[in-house]
GROMACS .gro file of C-alpha atoms in nm:
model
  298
    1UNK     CA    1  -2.946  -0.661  -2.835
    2UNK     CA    2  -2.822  -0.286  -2.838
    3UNK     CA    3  -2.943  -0.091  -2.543
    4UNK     CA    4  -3.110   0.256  -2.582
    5UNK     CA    5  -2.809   0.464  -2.469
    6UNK     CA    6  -2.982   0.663  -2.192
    7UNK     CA    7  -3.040   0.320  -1.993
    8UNK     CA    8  -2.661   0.171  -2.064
    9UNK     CA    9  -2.597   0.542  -1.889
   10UNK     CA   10  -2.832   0.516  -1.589
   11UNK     CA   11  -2.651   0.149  -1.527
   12UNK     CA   12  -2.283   0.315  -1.502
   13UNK     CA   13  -2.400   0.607  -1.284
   14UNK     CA   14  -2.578   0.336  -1.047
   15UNK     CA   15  -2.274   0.108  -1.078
   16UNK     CA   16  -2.051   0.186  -0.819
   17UNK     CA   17  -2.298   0.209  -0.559
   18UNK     CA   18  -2.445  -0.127  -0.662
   19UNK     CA   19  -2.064  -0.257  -0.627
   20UNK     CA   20  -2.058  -0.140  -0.289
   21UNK     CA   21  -2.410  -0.294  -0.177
   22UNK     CA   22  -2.274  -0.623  -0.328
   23UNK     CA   23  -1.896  -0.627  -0.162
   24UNK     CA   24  -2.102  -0.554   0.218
   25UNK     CA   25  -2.335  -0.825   0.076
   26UNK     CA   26  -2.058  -1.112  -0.030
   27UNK     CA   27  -1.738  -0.945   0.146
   28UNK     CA   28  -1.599  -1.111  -0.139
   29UNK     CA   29  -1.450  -0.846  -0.483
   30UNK     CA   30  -1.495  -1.078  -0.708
   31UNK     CA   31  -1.855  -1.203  -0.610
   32UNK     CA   32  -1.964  -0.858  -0.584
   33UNK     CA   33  -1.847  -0.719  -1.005
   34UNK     CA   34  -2.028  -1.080  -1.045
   35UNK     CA   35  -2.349  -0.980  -0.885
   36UNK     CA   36  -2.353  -0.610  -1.035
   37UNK     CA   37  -2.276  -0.800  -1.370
   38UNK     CA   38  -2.545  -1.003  -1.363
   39UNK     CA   39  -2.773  -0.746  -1.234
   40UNK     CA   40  -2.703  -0.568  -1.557
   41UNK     CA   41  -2.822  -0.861  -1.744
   42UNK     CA   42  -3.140  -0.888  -1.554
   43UNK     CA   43  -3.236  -0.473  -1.658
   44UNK     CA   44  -3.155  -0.545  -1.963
   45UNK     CA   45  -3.421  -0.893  -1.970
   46UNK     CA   46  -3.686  -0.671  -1.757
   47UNK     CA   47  -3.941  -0.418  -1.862
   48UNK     CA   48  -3.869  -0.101  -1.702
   49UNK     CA   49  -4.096   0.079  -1.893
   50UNK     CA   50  -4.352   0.152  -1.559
   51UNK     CA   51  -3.996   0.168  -1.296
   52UNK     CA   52  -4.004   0.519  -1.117
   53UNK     CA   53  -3.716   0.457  -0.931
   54UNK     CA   54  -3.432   0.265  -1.124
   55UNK     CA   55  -3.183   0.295  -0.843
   56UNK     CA   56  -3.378   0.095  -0.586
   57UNK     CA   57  -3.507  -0.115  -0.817
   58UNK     CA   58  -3.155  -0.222  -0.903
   59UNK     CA   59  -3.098  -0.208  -0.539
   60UNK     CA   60  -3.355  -0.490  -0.502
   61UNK     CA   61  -3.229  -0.674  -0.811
   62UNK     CA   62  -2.883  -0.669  -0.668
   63UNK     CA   63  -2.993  -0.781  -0.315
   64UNK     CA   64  -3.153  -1.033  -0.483
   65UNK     CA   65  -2.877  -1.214  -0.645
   66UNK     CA   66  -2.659  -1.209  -0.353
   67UNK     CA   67  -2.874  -1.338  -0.120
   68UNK     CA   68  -2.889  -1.628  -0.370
   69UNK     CA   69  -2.535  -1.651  -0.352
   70UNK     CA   70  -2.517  -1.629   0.027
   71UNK     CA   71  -2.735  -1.950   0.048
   72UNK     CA   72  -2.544  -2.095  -0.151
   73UNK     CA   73  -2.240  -2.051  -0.007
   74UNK     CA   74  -2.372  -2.118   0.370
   75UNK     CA   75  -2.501  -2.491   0.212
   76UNK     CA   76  -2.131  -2.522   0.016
   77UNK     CA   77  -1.948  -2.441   0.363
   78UNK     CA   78  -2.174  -2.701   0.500
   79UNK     CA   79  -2.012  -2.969   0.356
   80UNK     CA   80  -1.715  -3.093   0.503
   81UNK     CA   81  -1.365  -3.051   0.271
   82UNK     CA   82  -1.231  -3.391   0.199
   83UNK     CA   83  -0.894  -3.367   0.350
   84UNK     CA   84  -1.040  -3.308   0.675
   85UNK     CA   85  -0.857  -2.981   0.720
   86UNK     CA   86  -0.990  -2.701   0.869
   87UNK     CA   87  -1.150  -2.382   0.680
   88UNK     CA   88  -1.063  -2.042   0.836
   89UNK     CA   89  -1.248  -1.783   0.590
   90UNK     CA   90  -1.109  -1.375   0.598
   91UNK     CA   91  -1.329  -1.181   0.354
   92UNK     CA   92  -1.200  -0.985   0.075
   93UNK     CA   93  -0.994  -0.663   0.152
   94UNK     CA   94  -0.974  -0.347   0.008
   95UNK     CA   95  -0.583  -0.297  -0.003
   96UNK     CA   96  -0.470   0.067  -0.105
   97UNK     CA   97  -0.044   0.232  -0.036
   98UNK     CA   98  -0.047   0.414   0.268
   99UNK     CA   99   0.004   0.719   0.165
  100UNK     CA  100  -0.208   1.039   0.144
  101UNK     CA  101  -0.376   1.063  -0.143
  102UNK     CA  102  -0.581   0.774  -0.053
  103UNK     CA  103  -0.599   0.883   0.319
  104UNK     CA  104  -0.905   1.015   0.221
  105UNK     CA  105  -1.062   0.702   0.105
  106UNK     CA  106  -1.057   0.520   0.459
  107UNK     CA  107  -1.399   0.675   0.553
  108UNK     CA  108  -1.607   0.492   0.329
  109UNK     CA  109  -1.386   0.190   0.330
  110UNK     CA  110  -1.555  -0.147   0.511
  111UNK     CA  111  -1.284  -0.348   0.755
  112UNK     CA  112  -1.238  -0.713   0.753
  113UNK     CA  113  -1.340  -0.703   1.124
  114UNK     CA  114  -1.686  -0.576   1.003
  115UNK     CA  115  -1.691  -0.841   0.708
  116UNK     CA  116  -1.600  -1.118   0.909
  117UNK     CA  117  -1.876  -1.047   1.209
  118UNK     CA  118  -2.120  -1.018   0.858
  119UNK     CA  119  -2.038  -1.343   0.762
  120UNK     CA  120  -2.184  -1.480   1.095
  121UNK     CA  121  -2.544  -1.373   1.003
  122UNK     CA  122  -2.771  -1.575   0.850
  123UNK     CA  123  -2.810  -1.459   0.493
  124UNK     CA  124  -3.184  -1.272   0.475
  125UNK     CA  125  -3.036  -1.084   0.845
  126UNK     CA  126  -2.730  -0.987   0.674
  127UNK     CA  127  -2.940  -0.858   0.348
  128UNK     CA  128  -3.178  -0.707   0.584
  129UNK     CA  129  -2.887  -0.511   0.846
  130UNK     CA  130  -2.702  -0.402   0.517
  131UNK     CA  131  -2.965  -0.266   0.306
  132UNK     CA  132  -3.139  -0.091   0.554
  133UNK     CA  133  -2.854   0.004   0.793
  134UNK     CA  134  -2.578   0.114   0.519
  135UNK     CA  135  -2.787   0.208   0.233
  136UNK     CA  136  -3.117   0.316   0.408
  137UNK     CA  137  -3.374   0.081   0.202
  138UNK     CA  138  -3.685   0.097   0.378
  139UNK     CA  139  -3.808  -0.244   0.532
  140UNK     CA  140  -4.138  -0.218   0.288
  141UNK     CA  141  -3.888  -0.288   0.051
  142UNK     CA  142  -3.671  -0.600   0.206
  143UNK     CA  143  -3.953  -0.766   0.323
  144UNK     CA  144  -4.022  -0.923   0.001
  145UNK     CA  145  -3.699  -1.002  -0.109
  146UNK     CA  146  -3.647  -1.215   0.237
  147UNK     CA  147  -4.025  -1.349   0.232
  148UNK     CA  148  -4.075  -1.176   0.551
  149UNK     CA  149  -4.301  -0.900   0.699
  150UNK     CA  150  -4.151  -0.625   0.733
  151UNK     CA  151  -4.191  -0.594   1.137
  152UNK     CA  152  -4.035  -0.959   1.109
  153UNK     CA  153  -3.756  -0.780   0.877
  154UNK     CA  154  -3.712  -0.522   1.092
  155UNK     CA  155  -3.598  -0.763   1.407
  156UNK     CA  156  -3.392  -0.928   1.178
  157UNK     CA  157  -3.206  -0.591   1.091
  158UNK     CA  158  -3.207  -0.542   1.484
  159UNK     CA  159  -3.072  -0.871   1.572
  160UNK     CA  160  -2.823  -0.846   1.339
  161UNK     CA  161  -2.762  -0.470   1.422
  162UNK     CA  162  -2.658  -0.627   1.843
  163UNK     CA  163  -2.405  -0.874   1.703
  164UNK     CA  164  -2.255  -0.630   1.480
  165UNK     CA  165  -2.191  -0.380   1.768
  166UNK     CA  166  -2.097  -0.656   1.995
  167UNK     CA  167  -1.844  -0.806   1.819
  168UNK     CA  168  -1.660  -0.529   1.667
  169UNK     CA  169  -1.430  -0.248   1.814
  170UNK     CA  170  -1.543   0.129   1.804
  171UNK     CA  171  -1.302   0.321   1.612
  172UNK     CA  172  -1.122   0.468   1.872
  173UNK     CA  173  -0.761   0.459   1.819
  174UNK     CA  174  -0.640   0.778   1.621
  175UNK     CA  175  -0.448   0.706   1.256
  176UNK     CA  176  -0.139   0.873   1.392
  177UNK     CA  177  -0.164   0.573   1.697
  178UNK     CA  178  -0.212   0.332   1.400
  179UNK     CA  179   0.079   0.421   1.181
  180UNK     CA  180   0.289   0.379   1.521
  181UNK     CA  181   0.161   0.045   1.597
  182UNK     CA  182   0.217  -0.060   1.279
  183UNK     CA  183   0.571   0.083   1.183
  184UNK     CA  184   0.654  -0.089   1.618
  185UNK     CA  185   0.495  -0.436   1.484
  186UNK     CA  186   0.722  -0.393   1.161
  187UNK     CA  187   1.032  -0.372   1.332
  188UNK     CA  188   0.967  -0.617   1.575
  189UNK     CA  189   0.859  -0.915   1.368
  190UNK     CA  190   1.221  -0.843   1.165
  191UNK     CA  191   1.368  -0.823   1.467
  192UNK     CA  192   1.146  -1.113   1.606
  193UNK     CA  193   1.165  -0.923   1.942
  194UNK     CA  194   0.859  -1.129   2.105
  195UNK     CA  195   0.815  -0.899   2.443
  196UNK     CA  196   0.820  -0.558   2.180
  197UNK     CA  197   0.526  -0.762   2.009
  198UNK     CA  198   0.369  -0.836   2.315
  199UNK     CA  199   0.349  -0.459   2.407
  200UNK     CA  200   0.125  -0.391   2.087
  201UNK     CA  201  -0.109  -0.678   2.182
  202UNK     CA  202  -0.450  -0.681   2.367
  203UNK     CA  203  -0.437  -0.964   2.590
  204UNK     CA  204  -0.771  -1.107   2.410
  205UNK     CA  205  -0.635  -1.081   2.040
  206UNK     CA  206  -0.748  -1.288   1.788
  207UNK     CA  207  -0.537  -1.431   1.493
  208UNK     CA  208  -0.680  -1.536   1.171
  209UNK     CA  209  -0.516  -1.695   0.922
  210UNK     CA  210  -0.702  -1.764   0.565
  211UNK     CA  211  -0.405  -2.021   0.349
  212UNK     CA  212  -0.664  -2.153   0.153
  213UNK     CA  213  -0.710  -2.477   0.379
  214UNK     CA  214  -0.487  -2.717   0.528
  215UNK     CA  215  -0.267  -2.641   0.864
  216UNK     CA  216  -0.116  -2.313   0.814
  217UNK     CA  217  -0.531  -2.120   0.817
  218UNK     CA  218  -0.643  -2.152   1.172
  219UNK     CA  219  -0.699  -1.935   1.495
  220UNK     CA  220  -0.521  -1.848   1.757
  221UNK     CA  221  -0.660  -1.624   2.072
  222UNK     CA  222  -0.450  -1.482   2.287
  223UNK     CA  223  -0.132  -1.232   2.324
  224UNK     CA  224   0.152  -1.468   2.402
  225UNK     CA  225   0.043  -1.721   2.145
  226UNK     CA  226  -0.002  -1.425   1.855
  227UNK     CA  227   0.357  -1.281   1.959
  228UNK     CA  228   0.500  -1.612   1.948
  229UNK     CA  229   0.391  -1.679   1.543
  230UNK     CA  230   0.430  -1.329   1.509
  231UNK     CA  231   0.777  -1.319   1.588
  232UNK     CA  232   0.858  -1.659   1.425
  233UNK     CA  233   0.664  -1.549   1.091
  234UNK     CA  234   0.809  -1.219   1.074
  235UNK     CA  235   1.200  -1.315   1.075
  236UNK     CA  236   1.085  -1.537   0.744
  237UNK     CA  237   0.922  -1.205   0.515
  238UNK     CA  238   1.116  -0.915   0.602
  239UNK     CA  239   0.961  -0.783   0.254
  240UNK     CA  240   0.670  -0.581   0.444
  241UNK     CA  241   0.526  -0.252   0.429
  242UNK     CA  242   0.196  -0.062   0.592
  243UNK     CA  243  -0.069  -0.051   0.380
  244UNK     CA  244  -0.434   0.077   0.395
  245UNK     CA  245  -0.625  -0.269   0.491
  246UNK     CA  246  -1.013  -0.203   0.455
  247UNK     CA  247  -1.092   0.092   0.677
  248UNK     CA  248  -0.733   0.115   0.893
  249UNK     CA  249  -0.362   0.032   0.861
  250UNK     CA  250  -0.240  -0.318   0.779
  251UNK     CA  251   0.078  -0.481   0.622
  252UNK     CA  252   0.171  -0.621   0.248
  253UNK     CA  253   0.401  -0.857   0.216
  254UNK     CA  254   0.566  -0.876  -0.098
  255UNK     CA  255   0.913  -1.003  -0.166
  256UNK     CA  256   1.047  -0.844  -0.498
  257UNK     CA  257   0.695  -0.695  -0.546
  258UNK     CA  258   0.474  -1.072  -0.537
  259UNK     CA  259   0.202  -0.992  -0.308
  260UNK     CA  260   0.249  -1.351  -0.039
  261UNK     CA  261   0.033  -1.205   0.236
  262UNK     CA  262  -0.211  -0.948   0.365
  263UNK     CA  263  -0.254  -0.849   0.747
  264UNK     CA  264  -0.540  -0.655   0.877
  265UNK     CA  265  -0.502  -0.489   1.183
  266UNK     CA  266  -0.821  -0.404   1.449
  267UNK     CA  267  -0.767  -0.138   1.691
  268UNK     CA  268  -0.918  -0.060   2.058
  269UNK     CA  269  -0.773   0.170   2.297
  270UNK     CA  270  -0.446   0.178   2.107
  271UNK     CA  271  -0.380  -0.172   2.093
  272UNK     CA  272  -0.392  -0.470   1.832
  273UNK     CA  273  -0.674  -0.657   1.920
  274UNK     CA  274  -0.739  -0.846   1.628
  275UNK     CA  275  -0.522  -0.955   1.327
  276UNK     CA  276  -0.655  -1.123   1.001
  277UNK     CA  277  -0.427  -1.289   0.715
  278UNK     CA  278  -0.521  -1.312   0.370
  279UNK     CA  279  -0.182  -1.600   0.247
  280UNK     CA  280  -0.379  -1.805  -0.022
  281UNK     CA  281  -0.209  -1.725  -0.378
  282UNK     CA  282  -0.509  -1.736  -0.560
  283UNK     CA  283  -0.725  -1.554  -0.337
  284UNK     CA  284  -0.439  -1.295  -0.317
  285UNK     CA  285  -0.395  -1.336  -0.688
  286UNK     CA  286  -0.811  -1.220  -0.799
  287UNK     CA  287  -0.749  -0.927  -0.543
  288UNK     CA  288  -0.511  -0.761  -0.868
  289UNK     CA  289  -0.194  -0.596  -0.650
  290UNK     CA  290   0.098  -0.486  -0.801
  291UNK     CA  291   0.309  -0.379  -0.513
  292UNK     CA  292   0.595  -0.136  -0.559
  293UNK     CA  293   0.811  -0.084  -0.218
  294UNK     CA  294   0.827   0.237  -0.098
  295UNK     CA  295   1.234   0.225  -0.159
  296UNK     CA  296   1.194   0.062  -0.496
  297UNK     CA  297   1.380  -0.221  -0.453
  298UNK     CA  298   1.279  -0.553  -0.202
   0.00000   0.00000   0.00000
């Protein structure tokens, strides 16, 4: 069925806001054009005739469908894989050159650190924090979407609101500090000088490594043991280059311009103090890179 143009119009200006409700919902690029895509399907099934305010009620819609995905995915992770291996989950990044044109875009960019705390939450206290905290839906609103009241929403948002600031480090460490750390961690993994590494560590730093399952995606906590991989790893892909990770600097790895791994980088005080690793192809494959180096060649 065509669609009177006007509301086909109203859809694309609401689209890339709905896109960014749905990546902080799923953490996941795909999932999220998925949810916008089927929230498109839904206005076009609905009567809209009496809706005064399209955008939130696509808002709703939106929050709707992902918070049916979210349940399912918390039963699907439930179930244990059949090879027994473990399951170490980074969220999709946002993965941009480092360069200054898309300096710019850093503000309004969401880091894994952020993604991977909202993956914690229970699925109505992540709809609930998100909605309200990032896009400023009143709890009148979310209260039906997560059968709740909304004073019982609104101590969801709050719990969720504690671990959130809890578990993830205030932006404190200046760009400039971050390309430094970055280009240092660069030259030391080719080098794989494990004391230069250690210097850019925070004793507590946490290593996550996503491989798609199986023994190389895991954790490891801890400055010596991060060095050690670190400087083990790095003498192997000596095809890397800074890159804007999410909402800070991070690393590509691509040998002859084939994307084989993604580091985040979190910051406190100047120091790495966590690192997350996107290495499974086809995760790295639906992300869409095509990574020129900055010389041109490897």
């Amino acid at each position: 069925m065509t669609q009177p143009p006007d509301l086909v119009t109203r859809f694309e200006e609401e689209r890339g806001r709905l896109r960014s409700v749905a990546y902080r919902m799923l953490g996941s690029l795909s999932e999220a054009e998925d949810a916008v895509q089927e929230g498109w399907l839904r206005l076009q099934r609905a009567d809209t005739g009496d809706v005064r305010n399209l955008s939130g009620w696509l808002t709703t819609v939106v929050g709707r469908i992902c918070l049916d995905m979210l349940r399912t995915r918390t039963a699907r992770r439930e179930e244990p894989l059949e090879d027994g291996s473990a399951e170490t989950r980074v969220p999709d990044p946002v993965v941009r050159p480092a360069d200054p044109v898309h300096e710019a875009e850093l503000a309004d960019s969401v880091g894994l650190a952020l993604l991977v705390v909202l993956d914690t939450l229970a699925p109505a206290e992540r709809l609930a924090f998100v909605l309200h905290d990032m896009f400023a839906v009143p709890f009148e609103e979310l209260a039906p979407i997560v059968e709740r009241t909304p004073a019982t929403t609104r101590q969801m948002a709050s719990r969720a609101r504690r671990r959130v600031q809890g578990a993830t480090a205030p932006r404190n460490t200046p760009l400039a500090r971050q390309r430094e750390v970055t280009s240092a961690w660069l030259a030391a993994t080719r080098a794989g000088d494990f004391e230069a590494l250690l210097e850019l560590l925070d004793p507590g730093v946490l290593l996550r490594v996503d491989a798609g399952g199986g023994t190389a995606s895991g954790l490891l906590r801890g400055s010596l043991a991060v060095a050690k991989q670190a400087a083990f790893y790095g003498k192997l892909a000596q095809a890397a280059y800074p890159a804007f990770v999410g909402d800070g600097l991070g690393i590509v790895q691509a040998p002859r311009g084939q994307v084989v791994a993604v580091l985040a980088f979190t910051f406190r005080d100047g120091k790495v103090v966590g690192v997350d690793i996107i290495a499974d192809p086809p995760r790295l494959s639906e992300l869409g890179m095509e990574w020129v180096s900055p010389s041109g060649g490897e």
